[in-house]
Short mmCIF file of C-alpha atoms in Angstrom, two decimals:
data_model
loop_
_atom_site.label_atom_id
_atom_site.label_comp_id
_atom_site.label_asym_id
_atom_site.label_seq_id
_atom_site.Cartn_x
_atom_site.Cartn_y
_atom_site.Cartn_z
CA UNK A 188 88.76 6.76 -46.04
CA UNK A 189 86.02 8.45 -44.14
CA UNK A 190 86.17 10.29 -40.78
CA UNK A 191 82.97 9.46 -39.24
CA UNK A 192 82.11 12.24 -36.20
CA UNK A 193 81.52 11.23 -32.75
CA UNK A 194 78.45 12.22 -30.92
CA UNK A 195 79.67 16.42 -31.06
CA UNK A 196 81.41 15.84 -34.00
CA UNK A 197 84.58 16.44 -35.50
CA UNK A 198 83.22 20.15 -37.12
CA UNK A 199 82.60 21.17 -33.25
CA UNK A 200 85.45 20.03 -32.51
CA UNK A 201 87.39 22.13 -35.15
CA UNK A 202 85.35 25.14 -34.31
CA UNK A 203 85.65 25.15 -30.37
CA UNK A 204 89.63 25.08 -31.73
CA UNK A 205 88.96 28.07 -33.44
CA UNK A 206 87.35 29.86 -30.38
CA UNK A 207 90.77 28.47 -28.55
CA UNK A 208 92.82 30.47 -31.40
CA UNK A 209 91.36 33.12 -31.09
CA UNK A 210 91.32 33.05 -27.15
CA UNK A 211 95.30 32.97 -27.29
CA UNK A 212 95.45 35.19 -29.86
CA UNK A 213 94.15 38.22 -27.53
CA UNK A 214 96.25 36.68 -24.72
CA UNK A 215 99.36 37.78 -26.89
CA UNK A 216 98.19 40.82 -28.09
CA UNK A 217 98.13 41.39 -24.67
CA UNK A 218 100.94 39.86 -23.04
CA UNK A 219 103.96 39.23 -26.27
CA UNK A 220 103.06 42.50 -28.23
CA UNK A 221 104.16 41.90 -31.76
CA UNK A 222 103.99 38.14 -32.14
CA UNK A 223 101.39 36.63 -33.89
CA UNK A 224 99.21 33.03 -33.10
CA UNK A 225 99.75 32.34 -36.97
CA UNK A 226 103.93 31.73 -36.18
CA UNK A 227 103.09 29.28 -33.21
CA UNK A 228 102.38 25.93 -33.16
CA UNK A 229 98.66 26.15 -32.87
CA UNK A 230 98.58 27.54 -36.14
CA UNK A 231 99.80 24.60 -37.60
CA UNK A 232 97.56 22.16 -36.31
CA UNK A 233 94.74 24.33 -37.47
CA UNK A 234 96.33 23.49 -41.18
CA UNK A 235 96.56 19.61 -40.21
CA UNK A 236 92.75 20.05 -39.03
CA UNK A 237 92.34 20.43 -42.72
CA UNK A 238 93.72 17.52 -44.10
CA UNK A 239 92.60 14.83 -41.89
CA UNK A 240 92.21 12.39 -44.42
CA UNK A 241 96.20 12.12 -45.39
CA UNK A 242 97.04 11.28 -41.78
CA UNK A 243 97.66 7.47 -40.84
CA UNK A 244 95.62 6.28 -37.95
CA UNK A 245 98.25 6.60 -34.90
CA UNK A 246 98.48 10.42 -36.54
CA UNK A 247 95.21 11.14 -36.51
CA UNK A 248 94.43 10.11 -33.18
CA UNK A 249 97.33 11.70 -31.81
CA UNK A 250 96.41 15.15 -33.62
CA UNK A 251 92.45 14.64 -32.77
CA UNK A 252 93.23 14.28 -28.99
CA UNK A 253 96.01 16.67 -28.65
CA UNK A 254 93.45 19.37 -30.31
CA UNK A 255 90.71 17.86 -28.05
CA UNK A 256 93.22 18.72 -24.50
CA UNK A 257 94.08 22.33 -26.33
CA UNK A 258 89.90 22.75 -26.59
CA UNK A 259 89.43 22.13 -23.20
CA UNK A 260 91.63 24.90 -21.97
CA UNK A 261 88.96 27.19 -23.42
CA UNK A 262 87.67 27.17 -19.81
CA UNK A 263 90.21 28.96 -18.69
CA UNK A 264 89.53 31.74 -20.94
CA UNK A 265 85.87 32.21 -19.78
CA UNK A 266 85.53 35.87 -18.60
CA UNK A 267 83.22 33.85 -15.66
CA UNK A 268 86.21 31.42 -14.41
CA UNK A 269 87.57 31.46 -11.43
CA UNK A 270 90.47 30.11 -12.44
CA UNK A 271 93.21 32.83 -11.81
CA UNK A 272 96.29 32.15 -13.67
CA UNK A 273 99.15 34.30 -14.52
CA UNK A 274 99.72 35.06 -18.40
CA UNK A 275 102.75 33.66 -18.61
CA UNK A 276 101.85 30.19 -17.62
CA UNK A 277 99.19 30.27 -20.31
CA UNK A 278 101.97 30.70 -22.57
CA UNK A 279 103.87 28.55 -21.48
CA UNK A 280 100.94 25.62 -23.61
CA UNK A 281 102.44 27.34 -26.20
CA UNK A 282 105.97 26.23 -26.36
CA UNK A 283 108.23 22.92 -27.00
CA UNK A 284 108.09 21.45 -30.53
CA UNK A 285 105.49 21.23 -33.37
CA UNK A 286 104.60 17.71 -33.26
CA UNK A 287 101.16 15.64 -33.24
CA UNK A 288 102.89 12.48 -31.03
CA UNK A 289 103.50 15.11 -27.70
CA UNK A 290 103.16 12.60 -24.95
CA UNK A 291 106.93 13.09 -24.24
CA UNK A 292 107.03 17.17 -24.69
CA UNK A 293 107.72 19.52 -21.22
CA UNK A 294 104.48 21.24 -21.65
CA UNK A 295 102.15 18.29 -20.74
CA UNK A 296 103.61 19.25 -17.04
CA UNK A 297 101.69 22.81 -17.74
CA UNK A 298 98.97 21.24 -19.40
CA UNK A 299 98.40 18.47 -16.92
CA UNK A 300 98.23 21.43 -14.21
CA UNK A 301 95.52 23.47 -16.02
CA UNK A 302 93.63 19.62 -16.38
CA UNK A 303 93.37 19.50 -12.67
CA UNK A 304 92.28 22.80 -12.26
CA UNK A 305 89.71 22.59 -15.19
CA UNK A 306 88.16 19.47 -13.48
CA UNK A 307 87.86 21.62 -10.31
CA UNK A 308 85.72 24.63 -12.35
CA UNK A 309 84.34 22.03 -14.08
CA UNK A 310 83.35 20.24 -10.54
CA UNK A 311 82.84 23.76 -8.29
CA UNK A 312 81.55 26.04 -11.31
CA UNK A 313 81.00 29.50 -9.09
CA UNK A 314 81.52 28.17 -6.23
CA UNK A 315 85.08 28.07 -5.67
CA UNK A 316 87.85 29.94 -6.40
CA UNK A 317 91.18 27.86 -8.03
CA UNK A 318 94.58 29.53 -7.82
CA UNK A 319 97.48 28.78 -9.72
CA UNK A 320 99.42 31.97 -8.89
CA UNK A 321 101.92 30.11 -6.04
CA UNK A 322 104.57 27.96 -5.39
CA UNK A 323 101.60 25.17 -5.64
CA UNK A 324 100.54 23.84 -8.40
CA UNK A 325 96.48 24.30 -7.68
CA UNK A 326 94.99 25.44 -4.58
CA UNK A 327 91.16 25.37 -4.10
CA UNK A 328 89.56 27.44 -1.81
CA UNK A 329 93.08 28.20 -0.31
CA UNK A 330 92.47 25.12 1.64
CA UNK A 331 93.17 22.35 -0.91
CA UNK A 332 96.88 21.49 -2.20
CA UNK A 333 97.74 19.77 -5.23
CA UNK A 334 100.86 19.12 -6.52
CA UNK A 335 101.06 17.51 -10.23
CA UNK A 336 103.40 15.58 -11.87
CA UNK A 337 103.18 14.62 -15.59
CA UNK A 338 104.80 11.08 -15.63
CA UNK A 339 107.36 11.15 -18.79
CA UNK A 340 108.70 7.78 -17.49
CA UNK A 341 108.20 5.12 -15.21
CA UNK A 342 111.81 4.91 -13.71
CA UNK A 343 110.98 8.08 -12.42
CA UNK A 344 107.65 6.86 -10.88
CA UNK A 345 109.01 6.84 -7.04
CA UNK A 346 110.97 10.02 -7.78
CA UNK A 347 108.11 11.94 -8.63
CA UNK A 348 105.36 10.77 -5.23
CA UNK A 349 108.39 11.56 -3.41
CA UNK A 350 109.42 14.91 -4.67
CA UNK A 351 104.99 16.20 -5.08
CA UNK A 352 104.97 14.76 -1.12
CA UNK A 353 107.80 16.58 0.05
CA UNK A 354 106.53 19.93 -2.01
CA UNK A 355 103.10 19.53 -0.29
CA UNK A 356 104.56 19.41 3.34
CA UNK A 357 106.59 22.68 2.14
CA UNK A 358 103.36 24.34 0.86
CA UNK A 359 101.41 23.27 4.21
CA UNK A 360 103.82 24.59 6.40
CA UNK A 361 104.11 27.62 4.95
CA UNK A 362 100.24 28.17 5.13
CA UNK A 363 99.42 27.58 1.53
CA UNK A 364 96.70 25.30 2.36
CA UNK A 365 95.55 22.87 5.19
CA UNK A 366 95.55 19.33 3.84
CA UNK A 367 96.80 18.31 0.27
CA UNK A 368 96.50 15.62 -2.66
CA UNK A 369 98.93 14.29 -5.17
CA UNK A 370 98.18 14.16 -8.71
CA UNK A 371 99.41 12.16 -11.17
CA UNK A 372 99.02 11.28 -14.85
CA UNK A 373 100.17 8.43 -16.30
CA UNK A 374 99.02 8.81 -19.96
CA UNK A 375 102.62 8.54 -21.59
CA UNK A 376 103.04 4.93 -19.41
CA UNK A 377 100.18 3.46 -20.74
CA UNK A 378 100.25 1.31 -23.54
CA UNK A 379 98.42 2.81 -26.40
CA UNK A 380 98.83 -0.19 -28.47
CA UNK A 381 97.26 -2.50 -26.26
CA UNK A 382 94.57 -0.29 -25.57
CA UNK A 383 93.97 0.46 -29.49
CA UNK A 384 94.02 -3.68 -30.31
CA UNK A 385 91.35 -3.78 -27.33
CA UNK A 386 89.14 -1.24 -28.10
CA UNK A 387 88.64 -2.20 -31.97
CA UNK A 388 87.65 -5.73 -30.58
CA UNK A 389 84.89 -4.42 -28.63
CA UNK A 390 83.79 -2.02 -31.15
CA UNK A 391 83.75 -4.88 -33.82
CA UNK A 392 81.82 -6.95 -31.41
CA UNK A 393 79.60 -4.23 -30.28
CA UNK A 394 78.86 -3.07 -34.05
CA UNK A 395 78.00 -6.86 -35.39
CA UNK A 396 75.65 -6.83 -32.60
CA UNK A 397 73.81 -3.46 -33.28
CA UNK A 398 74.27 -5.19 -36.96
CA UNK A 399 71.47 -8.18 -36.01
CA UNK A 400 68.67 -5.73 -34.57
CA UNK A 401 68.88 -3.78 -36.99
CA UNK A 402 68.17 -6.82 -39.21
CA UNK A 403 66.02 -7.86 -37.08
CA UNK A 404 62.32 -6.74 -36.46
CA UNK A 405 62.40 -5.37 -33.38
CA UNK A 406 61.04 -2.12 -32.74
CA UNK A 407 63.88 -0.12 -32.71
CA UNK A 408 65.69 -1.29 -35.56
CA UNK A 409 64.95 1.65 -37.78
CA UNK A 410 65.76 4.25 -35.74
CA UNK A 411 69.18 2.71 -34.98
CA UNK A 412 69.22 1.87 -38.70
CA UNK A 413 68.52 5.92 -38.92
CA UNK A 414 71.26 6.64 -36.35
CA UNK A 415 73.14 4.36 -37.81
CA UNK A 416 75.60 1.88 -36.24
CA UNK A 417 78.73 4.06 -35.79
CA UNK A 418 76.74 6.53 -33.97
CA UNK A 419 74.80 2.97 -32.12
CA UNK A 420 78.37 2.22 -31.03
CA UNK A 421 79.61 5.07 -29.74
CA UNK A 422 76.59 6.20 -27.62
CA UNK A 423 76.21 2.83 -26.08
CA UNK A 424 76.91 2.80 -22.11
CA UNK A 425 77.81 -0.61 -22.08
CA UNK A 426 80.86 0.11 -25.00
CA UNK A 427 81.86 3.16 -22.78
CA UNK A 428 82.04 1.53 -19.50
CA UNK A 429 84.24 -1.72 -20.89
CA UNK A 430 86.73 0.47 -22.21
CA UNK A 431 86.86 2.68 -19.71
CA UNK A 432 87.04 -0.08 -17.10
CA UNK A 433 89.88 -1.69 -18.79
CA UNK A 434 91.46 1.39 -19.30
CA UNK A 435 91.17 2.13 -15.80
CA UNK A 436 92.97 -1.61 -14.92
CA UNK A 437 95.52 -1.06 -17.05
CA UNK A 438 96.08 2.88 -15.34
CA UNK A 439 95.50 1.23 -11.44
CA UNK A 440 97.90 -1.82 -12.47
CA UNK A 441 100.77 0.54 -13.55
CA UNK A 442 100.44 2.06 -10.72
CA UNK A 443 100.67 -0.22 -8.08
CA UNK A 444 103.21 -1.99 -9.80
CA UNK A 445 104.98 0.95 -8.92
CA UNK A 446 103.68 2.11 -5.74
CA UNK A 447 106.00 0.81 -3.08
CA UNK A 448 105.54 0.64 0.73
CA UNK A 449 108.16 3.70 0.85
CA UNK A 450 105.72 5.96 -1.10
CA UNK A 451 102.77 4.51 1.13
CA UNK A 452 104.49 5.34 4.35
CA UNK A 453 104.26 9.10 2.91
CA UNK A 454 100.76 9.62 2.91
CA UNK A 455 99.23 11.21 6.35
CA UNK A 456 96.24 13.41 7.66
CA UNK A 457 97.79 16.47 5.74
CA UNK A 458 99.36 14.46 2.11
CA UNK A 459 95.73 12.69 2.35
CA UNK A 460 95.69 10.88 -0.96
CA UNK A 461 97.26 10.09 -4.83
CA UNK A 462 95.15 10.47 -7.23
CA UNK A 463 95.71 9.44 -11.16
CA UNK A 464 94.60 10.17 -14.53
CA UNK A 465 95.18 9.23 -18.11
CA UNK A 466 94.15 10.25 -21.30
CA UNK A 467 93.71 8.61 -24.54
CA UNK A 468 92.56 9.03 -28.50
CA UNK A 469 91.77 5.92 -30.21
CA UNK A 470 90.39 5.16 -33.63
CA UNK A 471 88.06 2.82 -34.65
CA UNK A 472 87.91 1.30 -38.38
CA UNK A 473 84.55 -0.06 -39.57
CA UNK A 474 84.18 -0.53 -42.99
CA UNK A 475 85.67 1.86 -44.89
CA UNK A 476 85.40 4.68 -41.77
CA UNK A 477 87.46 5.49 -39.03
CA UNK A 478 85.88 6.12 -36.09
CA UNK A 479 87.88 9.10 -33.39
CA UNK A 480 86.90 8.72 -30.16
CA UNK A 481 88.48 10.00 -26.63
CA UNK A 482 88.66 7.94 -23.28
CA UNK A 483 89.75 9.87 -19.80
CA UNK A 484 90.01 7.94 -16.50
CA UNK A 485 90.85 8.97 -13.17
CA UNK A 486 91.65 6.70 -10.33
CA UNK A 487 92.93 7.40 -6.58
CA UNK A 488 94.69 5.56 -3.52
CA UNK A 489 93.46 7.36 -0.39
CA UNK A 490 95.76 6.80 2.81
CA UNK A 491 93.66 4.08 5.30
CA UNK A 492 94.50 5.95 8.13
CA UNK A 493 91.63 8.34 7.18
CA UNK A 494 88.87 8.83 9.93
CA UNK A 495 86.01 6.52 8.09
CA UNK A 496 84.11 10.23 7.50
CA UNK A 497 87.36 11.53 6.49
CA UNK A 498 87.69 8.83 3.77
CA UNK A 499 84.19 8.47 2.69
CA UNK A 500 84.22 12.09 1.49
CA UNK A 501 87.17 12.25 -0.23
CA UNK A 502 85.88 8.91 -2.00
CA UNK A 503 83.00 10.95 -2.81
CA UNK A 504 85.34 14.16 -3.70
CA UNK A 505 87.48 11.70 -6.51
CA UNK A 506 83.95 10.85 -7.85
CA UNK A 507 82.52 13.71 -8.77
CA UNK A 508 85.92 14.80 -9.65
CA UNK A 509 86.21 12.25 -12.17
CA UNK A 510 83.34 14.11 -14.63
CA UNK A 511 86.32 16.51 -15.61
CA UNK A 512 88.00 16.92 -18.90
#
């Protein structure tokens, strides 16, 4: 078996982990004097990095995108953020079990959390300032509430609006911020199976067609034939937009099958919208490769009773949101 790299590769990958080691590693020396980053879990996937090739597909995509959310927590180490974060919630990424299938571990709550926040730097750069020090999950600006809940089930789908609403009237009131979102992510609901039988059918179909030009004489055959067709695959917009659109439909049906009239009746001018993201690592088998590749989506429900200005701009807010980790 061969692990064929997407467009930055699995070595960047591996060595953007290493900068992330190392990042956590001062962190303790600073913060847990005497422990050591080789005794936590992070260590340990660093060893698994190095033996991709014994893992079974479900592992490897598991390992591959819990390494790939780790990486993008780097941000929150750059001596420019303006992320401001106490050390012990940092930390806190560093707990529950050592296991490659997490989707059910506390820590995603943390993780999810620092997600949002990255997507604001990420969004804002310089320009704003993201606190995580309060009661609230993420404020922005010290205007802008979110409260986020890591979905570990959907029976407690109602449970968990309800409880992120009634936290963001709490925050407002107490002059946290003005007006506030709920956030949401519903990767451990979605089914990954699904998803996986999907995606390899539009890969296979995507790949037999890059197959014919390059066959073909048409102009650009040999330089995909150069690139080859993995690489053809993986860059095409078309291939990215149909699995992230389905994606998407499967994260918007889940959750307005579950998104009652009661949690509706929540959202006001203040609790303004919901907004929802999932995460997923799927891999791809042509020939006698496997293909690792990583699909994020983020949808939103915006309450109707918006001022049309009002709504357009938080449409427009979700948007460029949505070109976060």
């Amino acid at each position: 078996m061969t692990i064929v790299n997407k467009t930055t590769g699995l070595n960047e990958l591996i060595k953007e982990f290493d900068v992330l080691i190392e990042n956590f590693r001062s962190l303790i020396a600073r913060a847990k004097p005497g422990a050591a980053i080789e005794k936590t879990k992070l260590w340990k996937y660093k060893k698994a990095l190095q033996n991709l090739n014994e893992l079974g597909d479900s592992e490897l995509a598991s390992l591959l995108g819990l390494v790939s959310k780790y990486c993008a927590m780097n941000k929150v180490f750059d001596e420019h953020s303006k992320i401001v974060i106490p050390d012990d919630k940092l930390l806190e990424l560093l707990g529950g079990r050592h296991v490659i299938h997490d989707v059910a571990e506390n820590y995603n709550g943390t993780f999810f959390e620092l997600s949002i926040a990255v997507r604001f730097a990420q969004r804002f750069g310089d320009a704003a300032v993201i606190d995580m020090t309060t009661d609230c999950d993420v404020i922005l600006n010290g205007e802008f509430a979110v409260e986020c809940k890591y979905l570990h089930s959907v029976n407690k789908f109602r449970s968990n609006i309800s409880d992120a609403m009634a936290q963001l009237d709490e925050r407002i009131d107490k002059g946290f911020a003005k007006v506030g979102v709920v956030a949401l992510d519903l990767s451990n609901l979605m089914d990954s199976e699904k998803i996986q039988t999907f995606g390899q059918l539009v890969f296979d179909s995507f790949a037999a067609s890059y197959e014919e030009i390059i066959s073909s004489r048409g102009y650009i055959a040999h330089d995909l034939n150069s690139d080859g067709v993995v690489k053809s695959v993986l860059q095409d917009r078309n291939f990215e937009k149909i699995m992230g659109a389905f994606i998407g439909h499967l994260a918007e049906s889940t959750f307005h099958m579950n998104f009652t009239k009661q949690e509706l009746e929540k959202l006001d001018y203040r609790k303004m919208a919901i907004v929802y993201q999932t995460s997923n690592y799927l891999c791809f088998h042509y020939q006698e490769n496997v293909v690792p590749a990583p699909f994020r989506t983020l949808n939103y429900y915006i309450h109707h009773g918006l001022p049309e200005e009002g709504y357009t701009s938080l449409q427009r807010f979700f948007h460029k949101l949505a070109v976060g980790i």
